[in-house]
PDB file of C-alpha atoms in Angstrom:
ATOM      1  CA  GLU A   1     -13.227  -4.119  -7.145  1.00  0.00           C
ATOM      2  CA  PHE A   2     -14.822  -6.874  -4.696  1.00  0.00           C
ATOM      3  CA  ASP A   3     -17.984  -5.717  -5.315  1.00  0.00           C
ATOM      4  CA  GLY A   4     -18.417  -4.035  -7.930  1.00  0.00           C
ATOM      5  CA  THR A   5     -17.268  -0.195  -6.941  1.00  0.00           C
ATOM      6  CA  ILE A   6     -14.011   0.756  -8.410  1.00  0.00           C
ATOM      7  CA  ASP A   7     -13.377  -0.718 -11.378  1.00  0.00           C
ATOM      8  CA  LEU A   8      -9.515   0.630 -12.440  1.00  0.00           C
ATOM      9  CA  SER A   9      -9.957   1.033 -16.595  1.00  0.00           C
ATOM     10  CA  GLU A  10     -12.243   3.993 -14.524  1.00  0.00           C
ATOM     11  CA  ARG A  11     -11.771   7.377 -15.602  1.00  0.00           C
ATOM     12  CA  LEU A  12     -11.481  10.496 -13.078  1.00  0.00           C
ATOM     13  CA  VAL A  13     -13.894  12.016 -15.885  1.00  0.00           C
ATOM     14  CA  ASP A  14     -15.904   8.696 -15.848  1.00  0.00           C
ATOM     15  CA  ILE A  15     -16.002   9.533 -11.520  1.00  0.00           C
ATOM     16  CA  LYS A  16     -16.774  12.881 -11.516  1.00  0.00           C
ATOM     17  CA  ASN A  17     -17.953  14.531 -14.906  1.00  0.00           C
ATOM     18  CA  GLY A  18     -19.425  17.801 -15.870  1.00  0.00           C
ATOM     19  CA  ARG A  19     -18.682  21.596 -14.747  1.00  0.00           C
ATOM     20  CA  PHE A  20     -16.608  20.013 -11.924  1.00  0.00           C
ATOM     21  CA  TRP A  21     -13.576  20.031 -14.646  1.00  0.00           C
ATOM     22  CA  ASN A  22     -13.633  23.879 -16.149  1.00  0.00           C
ATOM     23  CA  GLN A  23     -11.682  24.813 -12.519  1.00  0.00           C
ATOM     24  CA  VAL A  24      -8.716  22.400 -12.957  1.00  0.00           C
ATOM     25  CA  ARG A  25      -5.695  22.655 -13.728  1.00  0.00           C
ATOM     26  CA  ASP A  26      -5.348  20.975 -17.175  1.00  0.00           C
ATOM     27  CA  GLY A  27      -8.165  19.352 -16.305  1.00  0.00           C
ATOM     28  CA  ASP A  28      -9.662  18.300 -19.848  1.00  0.00           C
ATOM     29  CA  ASP A  29      -6.183  16.572 -19.734  1.00  0.00           C
ATOM     30  CA  ARG A  30      -6.107  15.254 -15.422  1.00  0.00           C
ATOM     31  CA  LYS A  31     -10.106  14.063 -16.364  1.00  0.00           C
ATOM     32  CA  GLN A  32      -8.936  11.605 -18.888  1.00  0.00           C
ATOM     33  CA  LEU A  33      -6.068   9.868 -16.340  1.00  0.00           C
ATOM     34  CA  ARG A  34      -7.397   6.129 -15.521  1.00  0.00           C
ATOM     35  CA  ILE A  35      -7.518   4.500 -12.421  1.00  0.00           C
ATOM     36  CA  GLU A  36      -4.766   2.504 -13.055  1.00  0.00           C
ATOM     37  CA  GLN A  37      -2.294   4.706 -14.268  1.00  0.00           C
ATOM     38  CA  ILE A  38      -2.571   6.692 -11.384  1.00  0.00           C
ATOM     39  CA  ILE A  39      -1.903   3.584  -8.579  1.00  0.00           C
ATOM     40  CA  SER A  40       0.832   2.020 -10.917  1.00  0.00           C
ATOM     41  CA  MET A  41       2.398   5.547 -11.392  1.00  0.00           C
ATOM     42  CA  THR A  42       2.352   5.598 -14.604  1.00  0.00           C
ATOM     43  CA  ALA A  43      -0.511   8.760 -15.020  1.00  0.00           C
ATOM     44  CA  GLY A  44       2.400  11.120 -16.320  1.00  0.00           C
ATOM     45  CA  LEU A  45       2.652  12.672 -13.028  1.00  0.00           C
ATOM     46  CA  GLN A  46       5.438  14.530 -11.042  1.00  0.00           C
ATOM     47  CA  LEU A  47       6.636  16.272  -7.949  1.00  0.00           C
ATOM     48  CA  GLY A  48       5.824  20.385  -8.183  1.00  0.00           C
ATOM     49  CA  PHE A  49       6.701  23.256  -6.309  1.00  0.00           C
ATOM     50  CA  GLU A  50       3.380  22.636  -3.591  1.00  0.00           C
ATOM     51  CA  PHE A  51       4.949  19.960  -2.808  1.00  0.00           C
ATOM     52  CA  ILE A  52       8.697  22.065  -1.900  1.00  0.00           C
ATOM     53  CA  ILE A  53       6.040  24.269   0.121  1.00  0.00           C
ATOM     54  CA  ASP A  54       4.521  21.642   1.881  1.00  0.00           C
ATOM     55  CA  THR A  55       7.744  20.250   3.407  1.00  0.00           C
ATOM     56  CA  LEU A  56       9.057  23.444   3.871  1.00  0.00           C
ATOM     57  CA  PHE A  57       6.599  24.217   6.468  1.00  0.00           C
ATOM     58  CA  GLY A  58       6.259  20.801   7.549  1.00  0.00           C
ATOM     59  CA  ARG A  59       2.908  21.112   6.448  1.00  0.00           C
ATOM     60  CA  PRO A  60       0.735  17.709   5.109  1.00  0.00           C
ATOM     61  CA  SER A  61       1.019  17.081   1.957  1.00  0.00           C
ATOM     62  CA  GLY A  62      -0.481  15.148  -1.440  1.00  0.00           C
ATOM     63  CA  GLY A  63      -3.414  17.523  -1.596  1.00  0.00           C
ATOM     64  CA  LYS A  64      -5.757  19.066   1.051  1.00  0.00           C
ATOM     65  CA  SER A  65      -8.624  18.858  -1.025  1.00  0.00           C
ATOM     66  CA  PRO A  66     -10.016  16.852  -3.640  1.00  0.00           C
ATOM     67  CA  ILE A  67      -8.828  19.501  -5.841  1.00  0.00           C
ATOM     68  CA  ASN A  68      -6.103  19.894  -4.413  1.00  0.00           C
ATOM     69  CA  ALA A  69      -5.404  17.229  -4.769  1.00  0.00           C
ATOM     70  CA  LEU A  70      -5.988  16.095  -8.172  1.00  0.00           C
ATOM     71  CA  GLU A  71      -3.784  19.932  -9.582  1.00  0.00           C
ATOM     72  CA  TYR A  72      -0.779  18.712  -6.809  1.00  0.00           C
ATOM     73  CA  HIS A  73       0.882  17.164  -9.505  1.00  0.00           C
ATOM     74  CA  ASP A  74       2.097  18.565 -12.718  1.00  0.00           C
ATOM     75  CA  LEU A  75       0.997  16.417 -15.415  1.00  0.00           C
ATOM     76  CA  ASN A  76       3.607  15.571 -18.894  1.00  0.00           C
ATOM     77  CA  VAL A  77       1.043  14.035 -20.954  1.00  0.00           C
ATOM     78  CA  ASN A  78       3.948  12.857 -22.799  1.00  0.00           C
ATOM     79  CA  ASN A  79       5.051  10.808 -19.591  1.00  0.00           C
ATOM     80  CA  ILE A  80       2.034   8.796 -19.559  1.00  0.00           C
ATOM     81  CA  ASP A  81       1.831   5.127 -19.616  1.00  0.00           C
ATOM     82  CA  THR A  82       5.354   5.407 -18.459  1.00  0.00           C
ATOM     83  CA  PHE A  83       6.569   4.935 -15.165  1.00  0.00           C
ATOM     84  CA  ALA A  84       7.654   7.639 -12.975  1.00  0.00           C
ATOM     85  CA  TYR A  85       7.515   6.678  -9.318  1.00  0.00           C
ATOM     86  CA  VAL A  86       5.842  10.328  -7.172  1.00  0.00           C
ATOM     87  CA  ALA A  87       6.337   9.615  -3.127  1.00  0.00           C
ATOM     88  CA  VAL A  88       3.247  11.888  -1.543  1.00  0.00           C
ATOM     89  CA  GLY A  89      -0.181  11.979  -2.744  1.00  0.00           C
ATOM     90  CA  ASN A  90      -3.996  12.116  -1.434  1.00  0.00           C
ATOM     91  CA  LEU A  91      -5.210  11.612  -4.815  1.00  0.00           C
ATOM     92  CA  LEU A  92      -6.508   7.259  -4.334  1.00  0.00           C
ATOM     93  CA  SER A  93      -7.683   9.179  -1.043  1.00  0.00           C
ATOM     94  CA  TYR A  94     -10.329  11.938  -2.512  1.00  0.00           C
ATOM     95  CA  ILE A  95     -11.743   8.519  -5.313  1.00  0.00           C
ATOM     96  CA  ILE A  96     -12.747   6.363  -2.269  1.00  0.00           C
ATOM     97  CA  GLN A  97     -14.512   8.645  -0.366  1.00  0.00           C
ATOM     98  CA  LEU A  98     -15.959   9.772  -3.947  1.00  0.00           C
ATOM     99  CA  LEU A  99     -17.284   6.741  -4.563  1.00  0.00           C
ATOM    100  CA  THR A 100     -18.113   4.942  -1.289  1.00  0.00           C
ATOM    101  CA  ASN A 101     -19.131   7.962   0.685  1.00  0.00           C
ATOM    102  CA  LYS A 102     -16.920   7.050   3.116  1.00  0.00           C
ATOM    103  CA  THR A 103     -13.069   8.195   4.113  1.00  0.00           C
ATOM    104  CA  PRO A 104     -10.334   5.625   3.383  1.00  0.00           C
ATOM    105  CA  GLN A 105     -10.221   5.289   7.077  1.00  0.00           C
ATOM    106  CA  LYS A 106     -13.604   4.448   7.760  1.00  0.00           C
ATOM    107  CA  PHE A 107     -14.120   2.426   4.871  1.00  0.00           C
ATOM    108  CA  ALA A 108     -11.091   0.103   6.006  1.00  0.00           C
ATOM    109  CA  ASP A 109     -12.468   0.034   9.354  1.00  0.00           C
ATOM    110  CA  ASP A 110     -15.574  -1.217   8.036  1.00  0.00           C
ATOM    111  CA  ARG A 111     -14.546  -2.822   5.880  1.00  0.00           C
ATOM    112  CA  VAL A 112     -10.862  -4.408   6.370  1.00  0.00           C
ATOM    113  CA  PHE A 113     -10.141  -3.984  10.139  1.00  0.00           C
ATOM    114  CA  PRO A 114     -12.315  -5.925  11.813  1.00  0.00           C
ATOM    115  CA  TYR A 115     -11.626  -9.078   9.520  1.00  0.00           C
ATOM    116  CA  LEU A 116      -7.330  -8.914  10.686  1.00  0.00           C
ATOM    117  CA  GLY A 117      -8.648  -7.941  14.640  1.00  0.00           C
ATOM    118  CA  MET A 118      -7.318  -4.840  13.990  1.00  0.00           C
ATOM    119  CA  ASN A 119      -8.282  -1.599  16.306  1.00  0.00           C
ATOM    120  CA  ALA A 120      -7.468   1.355  14.319  1.00  0.00           C
ATOM    121  CA  ALA A 121      -7.152   3.490  17.252  1.00  0.00           C
ATOM    122  CA  THR A 122      -4.507   1.341  18.708  1.00  0.00           C
ATOM    123  CA  ASP A 123      -2.223  -0.261  16.695  1.00  0.00           C
ATOM    124  CA  ILE A 124      -2.600   2.064  13.578  1.00  0.00           C
ATOM    125  CA  ILE A 125      -1.342   6.263  13.086  1.00  0.00           C
ATOM    126  CA  TRP A 126      -3.099   7.065   9.720  1.00  0.00           C
ATOM    127  CA  GLU A 127      -2.409  11.036   8.978  1.00  0.00           C
ATOM    128  CA  GLU A 128      -4.821  12.979   7.865  1.00  0.00           C
ATOM    129  CA  THR A 129      -5.561  16.565   5.413  1.00  0.00           C
ATOM    130  CA  PRO A 130      -7.138  19.028   7.015  1.00  0.00           C
ATOM    131  CA  ASP A 131     -10.908  17.652   5.386  1.00  0.00           C
ATOM    132  CA  GLY A 132     -10.603  14.044   7.904  1.00  0.00           C
ATOM    133  CA  VAL A 133      -9.215  12.573   4.652  1.00  0.00           C
ATOM    134  CA  GLY A 134      -6.548   9.876   5.412  1.00  0.00           C
ATOM    135  CA  LEU A 135      -3.903  10.188   3.364  1.00  0.00           C
ATOM    136  CA  SER A 136      -2.531   8.028   0.224  1.00  0.00           C
ATOM    137  CA  TRP A 137       0.453   7.325  -0.592  1.00  0.00           C
ATOM    138  CA  HIS A 138       1.672   7.577   2.150  1.00  0.00           C
ATOM    139  CA  GLY A 139       1.743   9.024   6.410  1.00  0.00           C
ATOM    140  CA  LEU A 140      -0.046   5.599   7.275  1.00  0.00           C
ATOM    141  CA  ASN A 141       2.074   4.265  10.604  1.00  0.00           C
ATOM    142  CA  MET A 142       1.580   0.715  12.190  1.00  0.00           C
ATOM    143  CA  ASN A 143       3.602  -1.178  14.380  1.00  0.00           C
ATOM    144  CA  ILE A 144       4.992  -4.405  13.399  1.00  0.00           C
ATOM    145  CA  ARG A 145       1.981  -7.214  14.047  1.00  0.00           C
ATOM    146  CA  THR A 146      -0.364  -5.124  12.405  1.00  0.00           C
ATOM    147  CA  MET A 147       2.376  -4.732   9.452  1.00  0.00           C
ATOM    148  CA  ALA A 148       2.555  -9.076   9.507  1.00  0.00           C
ATOM    149  CA  LYS A 149      -1.401  -8.907   9.380  1.00  0.00           C
ATOM    150  CA  LEU A 150      -1.523  -7.264   6.593  1.00  0.00           C
ATOM    151  CA  GLY A 151       1.974  -8.896   4.441  1.00  0.00           C
ATOM    152  CA  GLN A 152      -0.357 -12.932   5.895  1.00  0.00           C
ATOM    153  CA  LEU A 153      -3.594 -11.325   3.994  1.00  0.00           C
ATOM    154  CA  PHE A 154      -1.309 -11.433   0.432  1.00  0.00           C
ATOM    155  CA  LEU A 155       0.200 -14.383   1.167  1.00  0.00           C
ATOM    156  CA  GLN A 156      -2.894 -16.280   1.725  1.00  0.00           C
ATOM    157  CA  ASN A 157      -4.554 -14.267  -1.170  1.00  0.00           C
ATOM    158  CA  GLY A 158      -7.070 -12.088   0.389  1.00  0.00           C
ATOM    159  CA  PHE A 159      -8.348 -15.069   2.594  1.00  0.00           C
ATOM    160  CA  VAL A 160      -8.851 -14.459   6.293  1.00  0.00           C
ATOM    161  CA  ASN A 161      -9.350 -18.170   7.548  1.00  0.00           C
ATOM    162  CA  ASP A 162     -10.252 -20.985   5.293  1.00  0.00           C
ATOM    163  CA  GLU A 163     -14.310 -19.690   4.062  1.00  0.00           C
ATOM    164  CA  THR A 164     -14.060 -16.007   3.755  1.00  0.00           C
ATOM    165  CA  GLN A 165     -12.022 -14.304   1.674  1.00  0.00           C
ATOM    166  CA  ILE A 166     -11.958 -10.002   1.625  1.00  0.00           C
ATOM    167  CA  PHE A 167     -10.175  -9.468  -2.274  1.00  0.00           C
ATOM    168  CA  LYS A 168     -10.845 -10.625  -5.411  1.00  0.00           C
ATOM    169  CA  ASP A 169      -9.924 -14.330  -6.428  1.00  0.00           C
ATOM    170  CA  ASP A 170      -6.782 -12.696  -9.268  1.00  0.00           C
ATOM    171  CA  TRP A 171      -6.037  -9.006  -7.258  1.00  0.00           C
ATOM    172  CA  VAL A 172      -2.751 -10.258  -5.553  1.00  0.00           C
ATOM    173  CA  GLU A 173      -1.729 -11.823  -8.673  1.00  0.00           C
ATOM    174  CA  ARG A 174      -2.656  -8.542 -10.634  1.00  0.00           C
ATOM    175  CA  SER A 175      -0.588  -6.103  -8.012  1.00  0.00           C
ATOM    176  CA  ILE A 176       2.269  -7.881  -7.901  1.00  0.00           C
ATOM    177  CA  ALA A 177       2.913  -8.061 -11.908  1.00  0.00           C
ATOM    178  CA  GLY A 178       4.084  -5.163 -12.864  1.00  0.00           C
ATOM    179  CA  THR A 179       3.572  -3.167 -15.574  1.00  0.00           C
ATOM    180  CA  ALA A 180       5.110  -2.560 -19.532  1.00  0.00           C
ATOM    181  CA  ALA A 181       6.367   0.796 -18.491  1.00  0.00           C
ATOM    182  CA  ASN A 182       7.540  -1.082 -15.227  1.00  0.00           C
ATOM    183  CA  PRO A 183       7.813  -5.026 -15.110  1.00  0.00           C
ATOM    184  CA  GLU A 184       9.258  -4.728 -11.005  1.00  0.00           C
ATOM    185  CA  TYR A 185       6.577  -2.021 -10.111  1.00  0.00           C
ATOM    186  CA  GLY A 186       3.149  -3.242 -10.061  1.00  0.00           C
ATOM    187  CA  TYR A 187       0.505  -1.279  -7.226  1.00  0.00           C
ATOM    188  CA  SER A 188       2.285  -0.292  -4.896  1.00  0.00           C
ATOM    189  CA  TRP A 189       4.334  -3.908  -4.614  1.00  0.00           C
ATOM    190  CA  TRP A 190       7.921  -3.283  -6.014  1.00  0.00           C
ATOM    191  CA  ASP A 191       9.155  -7.211  -6.962  1.00  0.00           C
ATOM    192  CA  MET A 192      12.652  -8.233  -5.205  1.00  0.00           C
ATOM    193  CA  ALA A 193      13.368 -11.586  -6.889  1.00  0.00           C
ATOM    194  CA  VAL A 194      12.186 -13.590  -4.030  1.00  0.00           C
ATOM    195  CA  ALA A 195       9.954 -11.361  -1.864  1.00  0.00           C
ATOM    196  CA  HIS A 196       6.975  -8.192  -3.390  1.00  0.00           C
ATOM    197  CA  CYS A 197       7.516  -5.759  -0.797  1.00  0.00           C
ATOM    198  CA  ALA A 198       5.928  -3.004  -0.195  1.00  0.00           C
ATOM    199  CA  ILE A 199       8.257  -0.172   0.942  1.00  0.00           C
ATOM    200  CA  GLY A 200       8.006   2.940   3.122  1.00  0.00           C
ATOM    201  CA  LEU A 201       9.556   6.214   5.098  1.00  0.00           C
ATOM    202  CA  GLY A 202      11.507   5.105   7.941  1.00  0.00           C
ATOM    203  CA  GLY A 203      12.597   1.205   7.154  1.00  0.00           C
ATOM    204  CA  GLN A 204       9.258  -0.196   6.686  1.00  0.00           C
ATOM    205  CA  TYR A 205       9.676  -3.134   4.807  1.00  0.00           C
ATOM    206  CA  ILE A 206       6.037  -5.430   4.130  1.00  0.00           C
ATOM    207  CA  CYS A 207       7.264  -8.280   1.796  1.00  0.00           C
ATOM    208  CA  PHE A 208       6.140 -11.460   1.335  1.00  0.00           C
ATOM    209  CA  ASP A 209       6.589 -15.100  -1.129  1.00  0.00           C
ATOM    210  CA  PRO A 210       3.798 -16.375  -2.330  1.00  0.00           C
ATOM    211  CA  SER A 211       5.221 -18.847  -4.550  1.00  0.00           C
ATOM    212  CA  GLY A 212       8.829 -20.533  -2.836  1.00  0.00           C
ATOM    213  CA  SER A 213       9.547 -19.944   0.760  1.00  0.00           C
ATOM    214  CA  ASN A 214       6.021 -18.924   1.342  1.00  0.00           C
ATOM    215  CA  ARG A 215       7.596 -16.446   4.105  1.00  0.00           C
ATOM    216  CA  VAL A 216       6.085 -13.069   5.399  1.00  0.00           C
ATOM    217  CA  PHE A 217       8.768 -10.516   6.160  1.00  0.00           C
ATOM    218  CA  VAL A 218       8.271  -7.283   7.845  1.00  0.00           C
ATOM    219  CA  MET A 219      10.388  -4.609   9.353  1.00  0.00           C
ATOM    220  CA  ARG A 220      10.634  -1.150  10.465  1.00  0.00           C
ATOM    221  CA  GLN A 221      13.271   0.937  12.500  1.00  0.00           C
ATOM    222  CA  ASN A 222      13.374   3.132  15.216  1.00  0.00           C
ATOM    223  CA  ASP A 223      15.934   5.663  14.211  1.00  0.00           C
ATOM    224  CA  THR A 224      15.742   7.963  11.352  1.00  0.00           C
ATOM    225  CA  GLY A 225      17.949   7.105   8.746  1.00  0.00           C
ATOM    226  CA  GLU A 226      17.840   3.350   6.772  1.00  0.00           C
ATOM    227  CA  ASN A 227      21.493   1.132   7.352  1.00  0.00           C
ATOM    228  CA  THR A 228      20.927  -0.234   3.237  1.00  0.00           C
ATOM    229  CA  ARG A 229      23.282  -2.846   4.522  1.00  0.00           C
ATOM    230  CA  THR A 230      22.131  -3.933   7.838  1.00  0.00           C
ATOM    231  CA  THR A 231      17.426  -3.812   5.829  1.00  0.00           C
ATOM    232  CA  THR A 232      19.410  -6.179   3.731  1.00  0.00           C
ATOM    233  CA  ALA A 233      20.837  -8.622   5.459  1.00  0.00           C
ATOM    234  CA  PHE A 234      18.145  -8.969   6.635  1.00  0.00           C
ATOM    235  CA  PHE A 235      16.590  -9.408   3.432  1.00  0.00           C
ATOM    236  CA  ILE A 236      19.015 -12.286   2.320  1.00  0.00           C
ATOM    237  CA  PHE A 237      18.284 -13.892   5.656  1.00  0.00           C
ATOM    238  CA  ALA A 238      13.941 -13.673   5.995  1.00  0.00           C
ATOM    239  CA  PHE A 239      14.145 -15.349   2.407  1.00  0.00           C
ATOM    240  CA  LEU A 240      17.050 -17.187   1.787  1.00  0.00           C
ATOM    241  CA  SER A 241      17.438 -18.908   5.186  1.00  0.00           C
ATOM    242  CA  SER A 242      16.911 -21.914   6.230  1.00  0.00           C
ATOM    243  CA  PHE A 243      14.282 -22.148   9.484  1.00  0.00           C
ATOM    244  CA  SER A 244      13.824 -24.528  11.405  1.00  0.00           C
ATOM    245  CA  GLU A 245       9.503 -24.331  11.829  1.00  0.00           C
ATOM    246  CA  PRO A 246       8.487 -26.832   8.872  1.00  0.00           C
ATOM    247  CA  ILE A 247       7.739 -24.927   5.591  1.00  0.00           C
ATOM    248  CA  SER A 248       7.161 -28.361   3.659  1.00  0.00           C
ATOM    249  CA  GLN A 249       4.170 -29.297   5.080  1.00  0.00           C
ATOM    250  CA  GLY A 250       2.089 -26.143   4.627  1.00  0.00           C
ATOM    251  CA  GLY A 251       3.683 -22.720   7.403  1.00  0.00           C
ATOM    252  CA  SER A 252       5.071 -19.637   6.523  1.00  0.00           C
ATOM    253  CA  SER A 253       7.521 -18.271   8.808  1.00  0.00           C
ATOM    254  CA  ILE A 254       7.319 -14.413   9.632  1.00  0.00           C
ATOM    255  CA  VAL A 255      10.388 -12.774  10.654  1.00  0.00           C
ATOM    256  CA  THR A 256       9.466  -9.152  12.941  1.00  0.00           C
ATOM    257  CA  ASN A 257      12.086  -7.124  13.663  1.00  0.00           C
ATOM    258  CA  ALA A 258      11.363  -3.295  15.961  1.00  0.00           C
ATOM    259  CA  ASP A 259      15.097  -2.538  15.160  1.00  0.00           C
ATOM    260  CA  VAL A 260      17.612  -3.300  13.473  1.00  0.00           C
ATOM    261  CA  SER A 261      21.174  -2.659  15.330  1.00  0.00           C
ATOM    262  CA  SER A 262      21.144  -6.527  16.399  1.00  0.00           C
ATOM    263  CA  PHE A 263      20.810  -9.239  15.100  1.00  0.00           C
ATOM    264  CA  ASN A 264      20.920 -11.289  18.101  1.00  0.00           C
ATOM    265  CA  SER A 265      17.482  -9.683  20.249  1.00  0.00           C
ATOM    266  CA  ILE A 266      14.966  -8.987  17.599  1.00  0.00           C
ATOM    267  CA  LEU A 267      14.178 -11.966  14.714  1.00  0.00           C
ATOM    268  CA  GLU A 268      10.818 -13.778  15.939  1.00  0.00           C
ATOM    269  CA  LYS A 269       9.830 -16.397  13.854  1.00  0.00           C
ATOM    270  CA  ILE A 270       6.034 -17.495  14.100  1.00  0.00           C
ATOM    271  CA  ASP A 271       5.150 -21.266  11.762  1.00  0.00           C
ATOM    272  CA  TYR A 272       1.279 -21.161  11.159  1.00  0.00           C
ATOM    273  CA  ALA A 273       0.287 -24.797   9.440  1.00  0.00           C
ATOM    274  CA  SER A 274      -3.606 -24.201   9.622  1.00  0.00           C
ATOM    275  CA  GLY A 275      -6.327 -21.958   8.106  1.00  0.00           C
ATOM    276  CA  GLN A 276      -7.482 -22.160  12.008  1.00  0.00           C
ATOM    277  CA  GLU A 277      -4.151 -21.155  13.415  1.00  0.00           C
ATOM    278  CA  LYS A 278      -3.938 -18.115  11.043  1.00  0.00           C
ATOM    279  CA  LYS A 279      -7.673 -17.248  11.563  1.00  0.00           C
ATOM    280  CA  GLN A 280      -6.398 -16.599  15.285  1.00  0.00           C
ATOM    281  CA  PHE A 281      -3.667 -15.006  14.202  1.00  0.00           C
ATOM    282  CA  PHE A 282      -6.111 -12.442  12.203  1.00  0.00           C
ATOM    283  CA  GLU A 283      -7.857 -12.282  15.601  1.00  0.00           C
ATOM    284  CA  ASN A 284      -5.513 -11.246  18.357  1.00  0.00           C
TER     285      ASN A 284
END
């Protein structure tokens, strides 16, 4: 939305019209879906048979072409504007490609990663469809520092330094606001009472609190399972504990870990008190 390329109020038919929809299952209904409904999980979509087959055979899920991504989910028109979480789906990836003429990876590599000092070749693993389009809603794996940079970007309302902002001014506020269908879920962010969190597979958490502690909390687990008690303990520790850093002076503590098996060896608290330091954080 920053440069007018995407408008969340647009319907899919506003993006792609004509005879294209004649070949899409339930095309007359699907083409009326708005982008905002899709990213807020209120589009009436639900995983169906194809997801089960992909899972059984270990294939990339979410749709492997524009039409396949459109048809990948079953559509229940009676559930439109009702919250229903969908774990996988690549429809947003193809929307980005259609509107920008770039894959999501290329768009991020041009418009986001350079500002954050991120190297797509070394800092992330972005799973792709067979036609080379990065998956959306799932399939993005990042190292702990890269996760922290994204959390810090949202904490700073899209500013990468004191002068450069790469989000619309109201984007973070809208992203975490929630919807009438689910006040606790916005645009991929969950409201966890003391912070807003993006939660991924494998125990990946990016959480930030812009109103109170002014902190970012990042966690990923090296094991395949998720210890809920340990995760909750770290979450409480990160946002409800008092640190020695000068939070009252405008700093923000970033708590990171690489293995949640031990409290003693994995916590790193980093304080950033000025715009210059935040800029250096993104450049490193």
